[in-house]
PDB file of C-alpha atoms in Angstrom:
ATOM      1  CA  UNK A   1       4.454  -9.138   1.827  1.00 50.00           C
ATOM      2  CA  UNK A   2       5.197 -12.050  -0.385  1.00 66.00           C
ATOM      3  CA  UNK A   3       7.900 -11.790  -3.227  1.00 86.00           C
ATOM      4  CA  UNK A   4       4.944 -13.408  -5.639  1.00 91.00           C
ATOM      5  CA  UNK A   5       2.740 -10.330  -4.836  1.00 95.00           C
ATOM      6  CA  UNK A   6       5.483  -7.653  -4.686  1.00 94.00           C
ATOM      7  CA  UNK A   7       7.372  -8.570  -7.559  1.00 94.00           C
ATOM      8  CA  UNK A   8       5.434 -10.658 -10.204  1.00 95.00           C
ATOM      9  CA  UNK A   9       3.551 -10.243 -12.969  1.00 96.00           C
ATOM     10  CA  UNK A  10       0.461 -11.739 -11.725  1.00 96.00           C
ATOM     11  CA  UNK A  11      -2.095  -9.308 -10.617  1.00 97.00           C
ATOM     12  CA  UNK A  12      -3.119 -10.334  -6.889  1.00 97.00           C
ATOM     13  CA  UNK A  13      -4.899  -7.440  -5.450  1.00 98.00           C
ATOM     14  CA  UNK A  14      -4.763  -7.222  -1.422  1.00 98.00           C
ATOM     15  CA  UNK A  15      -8.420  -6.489  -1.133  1.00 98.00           C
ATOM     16  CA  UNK A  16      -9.006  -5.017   2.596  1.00 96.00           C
ATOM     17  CA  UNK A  17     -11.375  -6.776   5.155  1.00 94.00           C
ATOM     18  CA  UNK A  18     -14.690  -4.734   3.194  1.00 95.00           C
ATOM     19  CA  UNK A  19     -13.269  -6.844   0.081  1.00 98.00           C
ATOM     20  CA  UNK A  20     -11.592  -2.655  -1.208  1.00 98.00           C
ATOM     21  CA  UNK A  21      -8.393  -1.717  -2.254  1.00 98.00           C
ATOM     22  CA  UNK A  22      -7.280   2.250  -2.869  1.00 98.00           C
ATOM     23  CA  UNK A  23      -7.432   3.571  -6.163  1.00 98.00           C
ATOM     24  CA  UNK A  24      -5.762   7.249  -7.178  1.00 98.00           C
ATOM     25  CA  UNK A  25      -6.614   8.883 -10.252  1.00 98.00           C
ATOM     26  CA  UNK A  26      -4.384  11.588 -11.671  1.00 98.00           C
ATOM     27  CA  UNK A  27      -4.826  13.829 -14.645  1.00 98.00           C
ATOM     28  CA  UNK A  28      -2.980  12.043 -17.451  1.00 98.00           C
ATOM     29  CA  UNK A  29      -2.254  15.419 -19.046  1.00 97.00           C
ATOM     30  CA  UNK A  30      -1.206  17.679 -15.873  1.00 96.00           C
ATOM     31  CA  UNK A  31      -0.587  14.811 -13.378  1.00 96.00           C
ATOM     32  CA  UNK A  32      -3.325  16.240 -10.990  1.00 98.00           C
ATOM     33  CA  UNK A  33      -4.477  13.870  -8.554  1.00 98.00           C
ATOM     34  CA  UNK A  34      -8.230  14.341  -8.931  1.00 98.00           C
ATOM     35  CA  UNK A  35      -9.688  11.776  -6.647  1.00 98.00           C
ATOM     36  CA  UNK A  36      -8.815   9.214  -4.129  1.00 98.00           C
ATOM     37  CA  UNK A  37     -11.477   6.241  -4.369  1.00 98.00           C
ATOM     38  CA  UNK A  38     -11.856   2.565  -3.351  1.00 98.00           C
ATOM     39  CA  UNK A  39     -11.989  -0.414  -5.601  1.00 98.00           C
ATOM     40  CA  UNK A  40     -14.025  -4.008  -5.214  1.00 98.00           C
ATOM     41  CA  UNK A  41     -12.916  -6.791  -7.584  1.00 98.00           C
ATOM     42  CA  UNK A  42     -15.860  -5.836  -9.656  1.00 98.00           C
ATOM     43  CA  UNK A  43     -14.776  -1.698 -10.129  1.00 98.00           C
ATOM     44  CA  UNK A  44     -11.876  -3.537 -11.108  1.00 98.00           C
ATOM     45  CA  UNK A  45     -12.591  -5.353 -13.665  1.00 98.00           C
ATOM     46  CA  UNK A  46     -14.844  -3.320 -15.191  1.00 98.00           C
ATOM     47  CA  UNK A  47     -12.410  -0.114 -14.742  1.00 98.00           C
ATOM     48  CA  UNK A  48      -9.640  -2.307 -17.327  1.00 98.00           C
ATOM     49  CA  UNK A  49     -12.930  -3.888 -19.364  1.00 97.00           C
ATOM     50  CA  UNK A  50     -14.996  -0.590 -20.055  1.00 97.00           C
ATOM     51  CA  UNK A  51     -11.666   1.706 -20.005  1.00 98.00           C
ATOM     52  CA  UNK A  52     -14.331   3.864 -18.269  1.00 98.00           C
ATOM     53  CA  UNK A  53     -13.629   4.704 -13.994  1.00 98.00           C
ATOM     54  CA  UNK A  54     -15.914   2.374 -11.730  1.00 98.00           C
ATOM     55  CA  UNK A  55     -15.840   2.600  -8.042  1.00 98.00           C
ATOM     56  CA  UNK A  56     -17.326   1.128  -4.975  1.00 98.00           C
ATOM     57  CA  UNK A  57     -18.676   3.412  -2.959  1.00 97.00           C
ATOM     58  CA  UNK A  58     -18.359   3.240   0.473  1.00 94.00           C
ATOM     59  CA  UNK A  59     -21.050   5.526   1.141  1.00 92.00           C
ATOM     60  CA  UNK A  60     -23.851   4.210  -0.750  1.00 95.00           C
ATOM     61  CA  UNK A  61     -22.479   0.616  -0.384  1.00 97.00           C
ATOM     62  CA  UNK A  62     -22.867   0.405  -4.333  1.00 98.00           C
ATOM     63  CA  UNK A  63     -20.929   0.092  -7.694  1.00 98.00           C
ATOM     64  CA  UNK A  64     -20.196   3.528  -8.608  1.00 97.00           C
ATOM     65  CA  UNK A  65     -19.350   4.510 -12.714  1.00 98.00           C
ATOM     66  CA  UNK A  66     -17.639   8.185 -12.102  1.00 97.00           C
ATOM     67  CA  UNK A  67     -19.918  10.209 -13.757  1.00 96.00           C
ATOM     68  CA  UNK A  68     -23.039   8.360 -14.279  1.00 95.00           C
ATOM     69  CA  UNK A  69     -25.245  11.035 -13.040  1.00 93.00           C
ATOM     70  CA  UNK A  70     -22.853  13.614 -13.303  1.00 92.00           C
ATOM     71  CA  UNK A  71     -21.466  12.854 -17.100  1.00 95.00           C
ATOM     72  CA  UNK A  72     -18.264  13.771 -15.739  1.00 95.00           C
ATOM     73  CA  UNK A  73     -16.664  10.255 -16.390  1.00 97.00           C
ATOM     74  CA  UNK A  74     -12.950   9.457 -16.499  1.00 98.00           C
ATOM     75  CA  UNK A  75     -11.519   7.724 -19.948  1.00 98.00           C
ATOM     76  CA  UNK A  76      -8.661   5.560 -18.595  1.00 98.00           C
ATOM     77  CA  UNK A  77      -5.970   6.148 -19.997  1.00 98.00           C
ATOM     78  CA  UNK A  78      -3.555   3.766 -17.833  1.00 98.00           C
ATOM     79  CA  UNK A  79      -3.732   1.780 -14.942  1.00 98.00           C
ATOM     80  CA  UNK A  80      -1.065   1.036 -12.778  1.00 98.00           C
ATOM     81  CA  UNK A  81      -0.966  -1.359  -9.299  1.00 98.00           C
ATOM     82  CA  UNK A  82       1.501  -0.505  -6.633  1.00 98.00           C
ATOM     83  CA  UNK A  83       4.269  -3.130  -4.856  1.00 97.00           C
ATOM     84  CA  UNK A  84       1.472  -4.795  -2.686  1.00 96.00           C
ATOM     85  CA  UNK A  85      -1.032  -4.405  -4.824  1.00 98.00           C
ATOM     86  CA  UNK A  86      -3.581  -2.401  -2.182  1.00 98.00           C
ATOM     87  CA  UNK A  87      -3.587   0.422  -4.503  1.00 98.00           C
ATOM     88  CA  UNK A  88      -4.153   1.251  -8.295  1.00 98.00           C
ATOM     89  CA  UNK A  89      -3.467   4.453 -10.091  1.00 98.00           C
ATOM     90  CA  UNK A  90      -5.014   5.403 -12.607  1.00 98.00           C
ATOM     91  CA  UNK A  91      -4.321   7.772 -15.335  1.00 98.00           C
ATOM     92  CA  UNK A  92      -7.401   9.513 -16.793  1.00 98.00           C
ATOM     93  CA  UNK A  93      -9.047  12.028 -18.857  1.00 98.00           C
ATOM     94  CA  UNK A  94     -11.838  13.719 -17.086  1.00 98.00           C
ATOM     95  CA  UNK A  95     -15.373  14.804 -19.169  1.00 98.00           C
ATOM     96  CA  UNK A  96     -15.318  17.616 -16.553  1.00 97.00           C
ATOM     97  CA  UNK A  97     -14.644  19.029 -12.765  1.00 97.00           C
ATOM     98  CA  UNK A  98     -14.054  15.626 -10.920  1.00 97.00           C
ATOM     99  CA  UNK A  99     -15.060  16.774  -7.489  1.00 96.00           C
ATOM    100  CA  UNK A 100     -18.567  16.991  -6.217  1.00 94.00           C
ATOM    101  CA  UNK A 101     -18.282  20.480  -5.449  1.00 95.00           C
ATOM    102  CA  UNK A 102     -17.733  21.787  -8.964  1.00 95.00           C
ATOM    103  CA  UNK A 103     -13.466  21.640  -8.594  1.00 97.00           C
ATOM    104  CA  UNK A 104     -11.676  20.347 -11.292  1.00 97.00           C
ATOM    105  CA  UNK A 105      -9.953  18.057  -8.520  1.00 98.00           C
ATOM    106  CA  UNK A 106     -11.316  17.134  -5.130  1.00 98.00           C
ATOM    107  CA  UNK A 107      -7.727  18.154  -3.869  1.00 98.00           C
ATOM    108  CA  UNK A 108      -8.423  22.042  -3.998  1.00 98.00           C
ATOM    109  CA  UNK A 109      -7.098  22.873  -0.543  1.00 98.00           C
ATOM    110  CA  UNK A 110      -3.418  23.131   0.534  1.00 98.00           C
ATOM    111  CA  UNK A 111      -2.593  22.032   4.657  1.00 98.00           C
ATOM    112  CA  UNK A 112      -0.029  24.256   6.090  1.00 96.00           C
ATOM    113  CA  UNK A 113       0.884  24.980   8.970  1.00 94.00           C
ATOM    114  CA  UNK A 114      -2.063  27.650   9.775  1.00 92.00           C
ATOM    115  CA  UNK A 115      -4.926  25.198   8.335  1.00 93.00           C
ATOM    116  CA  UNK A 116      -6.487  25.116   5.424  1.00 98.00           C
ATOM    117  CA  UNK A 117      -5.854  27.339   1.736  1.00 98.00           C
ATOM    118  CA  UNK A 118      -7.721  27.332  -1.483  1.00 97.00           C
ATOM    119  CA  UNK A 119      -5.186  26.664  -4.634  1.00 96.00           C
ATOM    120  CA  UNK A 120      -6.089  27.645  -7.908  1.00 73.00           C
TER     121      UNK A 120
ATOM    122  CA  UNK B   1     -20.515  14.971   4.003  1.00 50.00           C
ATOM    123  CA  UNK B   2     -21.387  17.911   5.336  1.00 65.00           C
ATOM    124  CA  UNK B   3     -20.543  21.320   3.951  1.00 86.00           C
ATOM    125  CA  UNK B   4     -17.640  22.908   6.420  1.00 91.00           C
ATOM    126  CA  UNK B   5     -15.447  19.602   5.958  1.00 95.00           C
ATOM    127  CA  UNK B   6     -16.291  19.617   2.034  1.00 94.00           C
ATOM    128  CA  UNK B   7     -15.684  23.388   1.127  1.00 94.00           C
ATOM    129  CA  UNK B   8     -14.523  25.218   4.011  1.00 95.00           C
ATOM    130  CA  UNK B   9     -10.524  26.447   5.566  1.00 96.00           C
ATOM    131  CA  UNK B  10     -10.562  23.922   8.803  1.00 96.00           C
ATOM    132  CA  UNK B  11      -8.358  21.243   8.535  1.00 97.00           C
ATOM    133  CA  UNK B  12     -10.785  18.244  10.029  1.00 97.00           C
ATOM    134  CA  UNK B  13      -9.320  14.615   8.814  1.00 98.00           C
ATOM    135  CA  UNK B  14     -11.993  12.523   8.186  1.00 98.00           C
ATOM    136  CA  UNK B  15      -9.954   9.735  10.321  1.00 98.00           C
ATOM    137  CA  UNK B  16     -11.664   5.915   9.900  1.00 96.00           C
ATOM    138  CA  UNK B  17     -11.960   3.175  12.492  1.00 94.00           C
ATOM    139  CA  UNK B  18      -8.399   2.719  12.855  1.00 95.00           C
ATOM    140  CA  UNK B  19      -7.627   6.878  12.933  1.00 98.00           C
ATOM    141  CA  UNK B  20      -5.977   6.743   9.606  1.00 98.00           C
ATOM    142  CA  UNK B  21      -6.412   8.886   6.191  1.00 98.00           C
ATOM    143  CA  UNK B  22      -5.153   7.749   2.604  1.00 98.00           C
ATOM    144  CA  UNK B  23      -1.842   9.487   2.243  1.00 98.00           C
ATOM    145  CA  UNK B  24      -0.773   9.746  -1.686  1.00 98.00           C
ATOM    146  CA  UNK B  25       2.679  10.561  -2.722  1.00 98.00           C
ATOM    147  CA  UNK B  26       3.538  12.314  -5.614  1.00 98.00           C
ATOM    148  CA  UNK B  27       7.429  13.584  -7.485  1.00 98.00           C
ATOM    149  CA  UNK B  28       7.055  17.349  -7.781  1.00 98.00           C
ATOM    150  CA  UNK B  29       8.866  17.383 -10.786  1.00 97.00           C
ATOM    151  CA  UNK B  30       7.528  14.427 -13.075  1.00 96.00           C
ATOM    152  CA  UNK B  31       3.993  14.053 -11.154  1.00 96.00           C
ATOM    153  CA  UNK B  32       4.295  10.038 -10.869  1.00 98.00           C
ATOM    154  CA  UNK B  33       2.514   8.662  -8.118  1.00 98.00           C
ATOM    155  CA  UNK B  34       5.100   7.385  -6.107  1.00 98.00           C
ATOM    156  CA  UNK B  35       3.238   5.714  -3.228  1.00 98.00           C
ATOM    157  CA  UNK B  36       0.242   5.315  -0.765  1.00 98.00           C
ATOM    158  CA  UNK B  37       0.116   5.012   2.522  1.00 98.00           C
ATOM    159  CA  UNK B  38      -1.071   5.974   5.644  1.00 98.00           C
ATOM    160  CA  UNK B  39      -1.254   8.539   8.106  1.00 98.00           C
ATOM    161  CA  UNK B  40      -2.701   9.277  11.411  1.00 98.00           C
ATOM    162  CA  UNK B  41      -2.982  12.446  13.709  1.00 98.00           C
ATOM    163  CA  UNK B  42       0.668  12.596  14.625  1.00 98.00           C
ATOM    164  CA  UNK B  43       1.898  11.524  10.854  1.00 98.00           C
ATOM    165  CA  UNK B  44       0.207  13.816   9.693  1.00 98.00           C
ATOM    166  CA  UNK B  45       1.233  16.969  12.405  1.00 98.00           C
ATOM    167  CA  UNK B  46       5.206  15.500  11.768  1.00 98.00           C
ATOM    168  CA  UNK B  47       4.952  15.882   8.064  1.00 98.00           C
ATOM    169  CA  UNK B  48       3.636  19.248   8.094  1.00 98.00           C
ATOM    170  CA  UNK B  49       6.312  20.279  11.063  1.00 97.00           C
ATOM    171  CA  UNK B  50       8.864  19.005   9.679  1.00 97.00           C
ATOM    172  CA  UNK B  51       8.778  18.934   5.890  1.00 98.00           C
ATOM    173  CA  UNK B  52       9.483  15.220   5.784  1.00 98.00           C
ATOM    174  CA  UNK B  53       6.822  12.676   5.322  1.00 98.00           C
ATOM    175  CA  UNK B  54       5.963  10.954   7.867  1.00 98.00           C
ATOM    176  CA  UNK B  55       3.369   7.529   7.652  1.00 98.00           C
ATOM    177  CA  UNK B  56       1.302   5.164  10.356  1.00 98.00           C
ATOM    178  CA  UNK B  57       2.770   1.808   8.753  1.00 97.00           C
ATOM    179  CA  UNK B  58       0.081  -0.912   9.413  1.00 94.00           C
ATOM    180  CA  UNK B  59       2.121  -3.789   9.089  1.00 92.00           C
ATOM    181  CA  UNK B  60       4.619  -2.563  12.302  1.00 95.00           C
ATOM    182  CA  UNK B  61       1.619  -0.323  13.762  1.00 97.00           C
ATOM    183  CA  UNK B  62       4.113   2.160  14.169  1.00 98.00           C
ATOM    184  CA  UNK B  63       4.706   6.112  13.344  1.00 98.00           C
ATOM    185  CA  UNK B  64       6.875   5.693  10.182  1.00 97.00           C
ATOM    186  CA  UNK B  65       9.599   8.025   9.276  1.00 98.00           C
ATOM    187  CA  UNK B  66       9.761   7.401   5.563  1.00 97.00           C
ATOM    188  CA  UNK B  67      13.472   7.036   4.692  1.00 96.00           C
ATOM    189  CA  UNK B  68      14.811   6.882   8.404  1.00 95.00           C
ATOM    190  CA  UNK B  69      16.342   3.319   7.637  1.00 93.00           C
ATOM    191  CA  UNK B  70      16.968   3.247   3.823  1.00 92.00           C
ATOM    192  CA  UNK B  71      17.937   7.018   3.610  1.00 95.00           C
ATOM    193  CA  UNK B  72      14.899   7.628   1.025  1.00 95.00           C
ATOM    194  CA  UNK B  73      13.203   9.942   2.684  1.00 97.00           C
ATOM    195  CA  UNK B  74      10.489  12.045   0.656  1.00 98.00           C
ATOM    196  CA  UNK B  75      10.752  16.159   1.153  1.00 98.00           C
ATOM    197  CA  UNK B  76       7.879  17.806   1.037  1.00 98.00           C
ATOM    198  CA  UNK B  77       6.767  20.710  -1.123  1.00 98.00           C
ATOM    199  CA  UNK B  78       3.174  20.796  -1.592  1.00 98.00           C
ATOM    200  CA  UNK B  79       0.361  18.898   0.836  1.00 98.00           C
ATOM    201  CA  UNK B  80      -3.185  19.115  -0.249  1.00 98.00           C
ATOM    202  CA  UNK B  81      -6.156  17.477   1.492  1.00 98.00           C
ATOM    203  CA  UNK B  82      -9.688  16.571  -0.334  1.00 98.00           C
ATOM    204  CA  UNK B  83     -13.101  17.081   0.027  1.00 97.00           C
ATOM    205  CA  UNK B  84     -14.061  14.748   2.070  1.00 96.00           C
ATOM    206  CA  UNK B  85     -10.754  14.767   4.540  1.00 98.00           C
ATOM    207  CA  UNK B  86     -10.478  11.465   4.407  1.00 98.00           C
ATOM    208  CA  UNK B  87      -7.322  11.898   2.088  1.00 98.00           C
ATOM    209  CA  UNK B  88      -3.973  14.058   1.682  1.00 98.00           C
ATOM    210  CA  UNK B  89      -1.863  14.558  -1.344  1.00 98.00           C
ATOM    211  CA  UNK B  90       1.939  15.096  -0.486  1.00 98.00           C
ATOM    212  CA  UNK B  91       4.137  16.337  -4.021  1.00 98.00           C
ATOM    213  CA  UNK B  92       7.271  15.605  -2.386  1.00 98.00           C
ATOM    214  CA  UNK B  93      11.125  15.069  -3.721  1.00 98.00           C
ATOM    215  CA  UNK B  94      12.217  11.949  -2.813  1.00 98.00           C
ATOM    216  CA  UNK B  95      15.565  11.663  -1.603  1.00 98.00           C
ATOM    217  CA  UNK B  96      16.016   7.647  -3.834  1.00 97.00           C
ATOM    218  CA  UNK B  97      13.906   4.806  -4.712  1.00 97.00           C
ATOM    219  CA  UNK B  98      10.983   5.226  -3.106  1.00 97.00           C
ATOM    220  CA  UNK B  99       9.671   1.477  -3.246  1.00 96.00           C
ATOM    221  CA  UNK B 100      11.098  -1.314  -1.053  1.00 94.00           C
ATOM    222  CA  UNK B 101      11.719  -3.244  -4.290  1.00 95.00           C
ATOM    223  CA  UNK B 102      14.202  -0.619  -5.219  1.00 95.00           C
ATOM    224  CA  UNK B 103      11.617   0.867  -7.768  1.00 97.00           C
ATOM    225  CA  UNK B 104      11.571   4.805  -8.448  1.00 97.00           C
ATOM    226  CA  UNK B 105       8.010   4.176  -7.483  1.00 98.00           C
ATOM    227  CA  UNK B 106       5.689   1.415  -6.214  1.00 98.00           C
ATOM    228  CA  UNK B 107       3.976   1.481  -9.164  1.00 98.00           C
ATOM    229  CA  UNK B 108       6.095   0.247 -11.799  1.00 98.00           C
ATOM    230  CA  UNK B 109       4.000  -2.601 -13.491  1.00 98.00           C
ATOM    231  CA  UNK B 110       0.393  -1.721 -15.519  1.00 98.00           C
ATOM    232  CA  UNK B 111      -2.717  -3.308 -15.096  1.00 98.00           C
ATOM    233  CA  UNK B 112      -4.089  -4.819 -18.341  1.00 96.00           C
ATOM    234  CA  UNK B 113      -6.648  -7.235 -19.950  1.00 94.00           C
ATOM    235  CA  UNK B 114      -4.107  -9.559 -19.784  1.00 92.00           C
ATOM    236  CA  UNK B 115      -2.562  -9.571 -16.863  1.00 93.00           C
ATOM    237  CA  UNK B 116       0.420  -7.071 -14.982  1.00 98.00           C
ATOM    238  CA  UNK B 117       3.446  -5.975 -17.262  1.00 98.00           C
ATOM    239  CA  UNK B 118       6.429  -3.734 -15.879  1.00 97.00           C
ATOM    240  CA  UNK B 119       6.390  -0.158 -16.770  1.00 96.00           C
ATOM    241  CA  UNK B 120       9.712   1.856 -17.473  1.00 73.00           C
TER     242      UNK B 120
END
């Protein structure tokens, strides 16, 4: 990690070797994490440009706009990048459930010690 | 995707090449994102044993005991896993800074049209 990166004020993203970095959104009202995503430059850029969530997704192998089938986009609130800039966070408020299955976050399970729980 | 690792009560980490999921760290009590990291099989098994979070640092491809040098270390409360597996979510209390830069968090400067500006 280089003090530049870790430290300064110019954004250097430490995109991974499929050109991705990690990108968390939470719930800017209740501080839910909703999703956990990936990022290419382009998500990026047009995440801070469109104030509007954009993804890659690793799946499909395509640029993904949260909610572009769905309608259930995420308004950016905020976007923060962490210490070696592999990861964003981004504060958002969702149009509607986030998660594929109809949850209002894709993090509807707890892990304990005897598997898996629903919350909620 | 298939159904039982989407929706269903068996804990089955979607691991990827190098048998690691996205590990995201939240404050119980103010909801900031504190970190992301990662954690494989045994990380993963530690921090739910032992209520301490526990990572697979890349950079020293070694388990990580977050804390064990700098005294930080993060106590869990709350571990959630997402549809897909492929990611947890650990609300934790952290014992001090939780970012090598001595930040609360490693996010602590915002993305903007302009450029990265500190936050707090």
């Amino acid at each position: 990690m280089t003090d530049a990166r870790d430290k300064g004020l110019t954004l250097n993203p430490k995109y991974d070797d499929h050109g991705l970095i990690t990108a968390v959104v939470t719930d800017v009202d209740s501080g839910e994490v909703l999703m956990v995503a990936h990022m290419n430059a382009q998500a990026l850029a047009l995440t801070v440009e469109t104030g509007l969530a954009h993804f890659w997704s690793r799946s499909r192998q395509a640029l993904w706009k949260k909610g572009e089938t769905s309608g259930n986009m995420l308004a950016v609130r905020d976007i923060r990048i962490d210490c070696d800039q592999d990861a964003v966070w981004v504060k958002a408020v969702p149009a509607g459930p986030t998660c594929h299955t109809g949850a209002r976050s894709c993090f509807f399970r707890r892990v304990g010690r005897d598997g898996l729980s629903l919350v909620d």
